[in-house]
Amino acid sequence: KLGSGLGSVTSTPAGITCGVDCSEQYTDGTQLTLTAAPADSGHQFVGWTGGCTGVTPCVITVNSNKNVSAEFSRIVRTLTVTKIGNGTGTISSTPAGLSCGINCTKEFPVGSQVSLSTSSTDPFVKFIGWSGACSGIGPCVVTLNADTQVSAEFNRVVRTLNVSKTGNGADA
C-alpha cells in the first residue's frame, strides 16, 4: 500500500487481505481480482500501480511473480482565512497550522473541527467580528466538510474630540 491514506486490499479468490496479509502464493495462471477500499470517509483510493491502473478492481493473472500497489490518500479540505479592516491583528488555529496576519490557507483532514481565535498587540485596534463561515466576536469553530472561507475584521479604534468655547469673545 502507498500514500498518506488508510485502506485495505482484498482478493478474489481469497488470500490477500492487506492490512494483515499482503503477499500470497497462487498456482501459475490463477486469475485474481484485487479490490481496494478506503478505511473510512476521510480517505480515498487513488489508484493502482504495477500490474494494474485506474481505480476499478484490478484483474490480474498470476503467470509470474507480480507486484501491484494500491495508493490511498487522506481527503483534505482547505480553510482560507482573510483579515479585513484597517487594523492589525493575527488569526491562529487549534489544531495548529494557521497563524496569519493578512490571509492564509491550510489544508486539514476532511471532517476536522478547527477553532480560530484572534489577537492584536495594538491597544488601538478592536476585533469587530467574523464573517463567512462564522459570525460574532467569540471563537470561530468550523467543521471542514467542504472548503471553507472565514474573514476576521480588525479596525483602528476611533475617538471623538469635542472642543467647546466658553466666554464672550468673538470668533476669529
Tab-separated table of N, CA, C and O in Angstrom, residues 28-70:
chain	number	residue	atom	x	y	z
A	28	ASP	N	0.303	-21.050	-10.745
A	28	ASP	CA	0.554	-20.361	-12.014
A	28	ASP	C	-0.726	-20.342	-12.847
A	28	ASP	O	-1.416	-21.348	-12.984
A	29	GLY	N	-1.061	-19.154	-13.375
A	29	GLY	CA	-2.240	-19.000	-14.217
A	29	GLY	C	-3.494	-18.577	-13.473
A	29	GLY	O	-4.530	-18.329	-14.093
A	30	THR	N	-3.432	-18.472	-12.158
A	30	THR	CA	-4.601	-18.050	-11.385
A	30	THR	C	-4.957	-16.610	-11.727
A	30	THR	O	-4.087	-15.739	-11.771
A	31	GLN	N	-6.241	-16.380	-11.979
A	31	GLN	CA	-6.708	-15.008	-12.224
A	31	GLN	C	-7.301	-14.463	-10.920
A	31	GLN	O	-8.150	-15.100	-10.295
A	32	LEU	N	-6.809	-13.288	-10.517
A	32	LEU	CA	-7.229	-12.654	-9.266
A	32	LEU	C	-7.936	-11.338	-9.563
A	32	LEU	O	-7.578	-10.630	-10.507
A	33	THR	N	-8.880	-11.009	-8.715
A	33	THR	CA	-9.469	-9.673	-8.713
A	33	THR	C	-9.119	-9.043	-7.373
A	33	THR	O	-9.473	-9.574	-6.314
A	34	LEU	N	-8.369	-7.941	-7.432
A	34	LEU	CA	-7.993	-7.196	-6.226
A	34	LEU	C	-8.933	-6.003	-6.088
A	34	LEU	O	-9.171	-5.274	-7.048
A	35	THR	N	-9.457	-5.831	-4.885
A	35	THR	CA	-10.384	-4.734	-4.615
A	35	THR	C	-9.818	-3.874	-3.496
A	35	THR	O	-9.418	-4.392	-2.451
A	36	ALA	N	-9.803	-2.572	-3.735
A	36	ALA	CA	-9.288	-1.617	-2.745
A	36	ALA	C	-10.463	-0.895	-2.092
A	36	ALA	O	-11.435	-0.540	-2.763
A	37	ALA	N	-10.372	-0.694	-0.784
A	37	ALA	CA	-11.419	0.013	-0.046
A	37	ALA	C	-10.779	0.991	0.937
A	37	ALA	O	-9.949	0.596	1.757
A	38	PRO	N	-11.166	2.277	0.861
A	38	PRO	CA	-10.662	3.245	1.841
A	38	PRO	C	-11.103	2.855	3.242
A	38	PRO	O	-12.151	2.228	3.431
A	39	ALA	N	-10.316	3.238	4.236
A	39	ALA	CA	-10.610	2.884	5.632
A	39	ALA	C	-11.891	3.534	6.137
A	39	ALA	O	-12.622	2.941	6.911
A	40	ASP	N	-12.155	4.776	5.698
A	40	ASP	CA	-13.344	5.490	6.147
A	40	ASP	C	-13.568	6.677	5.218
A	40	ASP	O	-12.864	6.838	4.226
A	41	SER	N	-14.526	7.536	5.558
A	41	SER	CA	-14.875	8.667	4.692
A	41	SER	C	-13.787	9.746	4.640
A	41	SER	O	-13.873	10.655	3.828
A	42	GLY	N	-12.764	9.642	5.467
A	42	GLY	CA	-11.666	10.601	5.448
A	42	GLY	C	-10.512	10.187	4.555
A	42	GLY	O	-9.497	10.858	4.488
A	43	HIS	N	-10.674	9.049	3.860
A	43	HIS	CA	-9.620	8.533	2.978
A	43	HIS	C	-10.223	8.166	1.633
A	43	HIS	O	-11.421	7.918	1.525
A	44	GLN	N	-9.367	8.124	0.628
A	44	GLN	CA	-9.832	7.731	-0.704
A	44	GLN	C	-8.803	6.846	-1.381
A	44	GLN	O	-7.615	6.938	-1.107
A	45	PHE	N	-9.315	5.983	-2.248
A	45	PHE	CA	-8.441	5.149	-3.060
A	45	PHE	C	-8.066	5.957	-4.285
A	45	PHE	O	-8.928	6.439	-5.019
A	46	VAL	N	-6.758	6.141	-4.520
A	46	VAL	CA	-6.254	6.964	-5.614
A	46	VAL	C	-6.082	6.139	-6.888
A	46	VAL	O	-6.396	6.592	-7.980
A	47	GLY	N	-5.570	4.906	-6.758
A	47	GLY	CA	-5.385	4.075	-7.939
A	47	GLY	C	-4.304	3.029	-7.754
A	47	GLY	O	-3.621	2.984	-6.738
A	48	TRP	N	-4.204	2.183	-8.769
A	48	TRP	CA	-3.243	1.081	-8.787
A	48	TRP	C	-1.989	1.478	-9.548
A	48	TRP	O	-2.044	2.272	-10.489
A	49	THR	N	-0.867	0.880	-9.176
A	49	THR	CA	0.357	0.939	-9.978
A	49	THR	C	0.925	-0.475	-10.012
A	49	THR	O	0.592	-1.315	-9.180
A	50	GLY	N	1.758	-0.709	-10.969
A	50	GLY	CA	2.322	-2.052	-11.137
A	50	GLY	C	1.547	-2.766	-12.223
A	50	GLY	O	1.428	-2.275	-13.328
A	51	GLY	N	0.987	-3.899	-11.905
A	51	GLY	CA	0.270	-4.703	-12.889
A	51	GLY	C	-1.093	-4.186	-13.266
A	51	GLY	O	-1.736	-4.739	-14.163
A	52	CYS	N	-1.607	-3.135	-12.621
A	52	CYS	CA	-2.926	-2.584	-12.922
A	52	CYS	C	-2.864	-1.067	-12.903
A	52	CYS	O	-1.950	-0.479	-12.335
A	53	THR	N	-3.874	-0.442	-13.511
A	53	THR	CA	-4.006	1.005	-13.480
A	53	THR	C	-5.469	1.351	-13.227
A	53	THR	O	-6.340	0.495	-13.315
A	54	GLY	N	-5.725	2.608	-12.909
A	54	GLY	CA	-7.088	3.070	-12.693
A	54	GLY	C	-7.550	2.829	-11.272
A	54	GLY	O	-6.761	2.518	-10.383
A	55	VAL	N	-8.878	2.976	-11.060
A	55	VAL	CA	-9.448	2.850	-9.717
A	55	VAL	C	-10.471	1.718	-9.619
A	55	VAL	O	-11.014	1.481	-8.553
A	56	THR	N	-10.717	1.038	-10.727
A	56	THR	CA	-11.641	-0.094	-10.684
A	56	THR	C	-10.894	-1.311	-10.143
A	56	THR	O	-9.661	-1.313	-10.076
A	57	PRO	N	-11.627	-2.359	-9.725
A	57	PRO	CA	-10.912	-3.551	-9.250
A	57	PRO	C	-9.860	-4.015	-10.255
A	57	PRO	O	-10.060	-3.947	-11.473
A	58	CYS	N	-8.754	-4.460	-9.739
A	58	CYS	CA	-7.603	-4.889	-10.535
A	58	CYS	C	-7.753	-6.377	-10.850
A	58	CYS	O	-7.841	-7.199	-9.942
A	59	VAL	N	-7.814	-6.710	-12.133
A	59	VAL	CA	-7.874	-8.109	-12.546
A	59	VAL	C	-6.501	-8.458	-13.104
A	59	VAL	O	-6.016	-7.817	-14.040
A	60	ILE	N	-5.876	-9.464	-12.496
A	60	ILE	CA	-4.507	-9.808	-12.855
A	60	ILE	C	-4.367	-11.322	-12.905
A	60	ILE	O	-4.976	-12.045	-12.121
A	61	THR	N	-3.593	-11.800	-13.862
A	61	THR	CA	-3.297	-13.222	-13.964
A	61	THR	C	-1.895	-13.452	-13.426
A	61	THR	O	-0.940	-12.807	-13.852
A	62	VAL	N	-1.792	-14.374	-12.475
A	62	VAL	CA	-0.505	-14.675	-11.855
A	62	VAL	C	0.205	-15.703	-12.736
A	62	VAL	O	0.027	-16.899	-12.583
A	63	ASN	N	0.987	-15.188	-13.710
A	63	ASN	CA	1.753	-16.068	-14.590
A	63	ASN	C	3.254	-15.851	-14.402
A	63	ASN	O	4.066	-16.366	-15.140
A	64	SER	N	3.606	-15.040	-13.402
A	64	SER	CA	4.981	-14.808	-12.955
A	64	SER	C	4.847	-14.097	-11.609
A	64	SER	O	3.741	-13.790	-11.179
A	65	ASN	N	5.971	-13.841	-10.945
A	65	ASN	CA	5.903	-13.061	-9.705
A	65	ASN	C	5.401	-11.672	-10.061
A	65	ASN	O	5.878	-11.065	-11.020
A	66	LYS	N	4.450	-11.170	-9.310
A	66	LYS	CA	3.824	-9.877	-9.619
A	66	LYS	C	3.914	-8.955	-8.412
A	66	LYS	O	3.887	-9.397	-7.264
A	67	ASN	N	4.001	-7.661	-8.692
A	67	ASN	CA	3.946	-6.615	-7.675
A	67	ASN	C	2.901	-5.604	-8.104
A	67	ASN	O	2.986	-5.039	-9.199
A	68	VAL	N	1.922	-5.406	-7.269
A	68	VAL	CA	0.870	-4.424	-7.517
A	68	VAL	C	0.769	-3.551	-6.271
A	68	VAL	O	0.838	-4.061	-5.151
A	69	SER	N	0.610	-2.252	-6.474
A	69	SER	CA	0.462	-1.336	-5.340
A	69	SER	C	-0.865	-0.616	-5.427
A	69	SER	O	-1.322	-0.256	-6.513
A	70	ALA	N	-1.470	-0.406	-4.263
A	70	ALA	CA	-2.697	0.378	-4.141
A	70	ALA	C	-2.339	1.645	-3.380
A	70	ALA	O	-1.727	1.589	-2.322
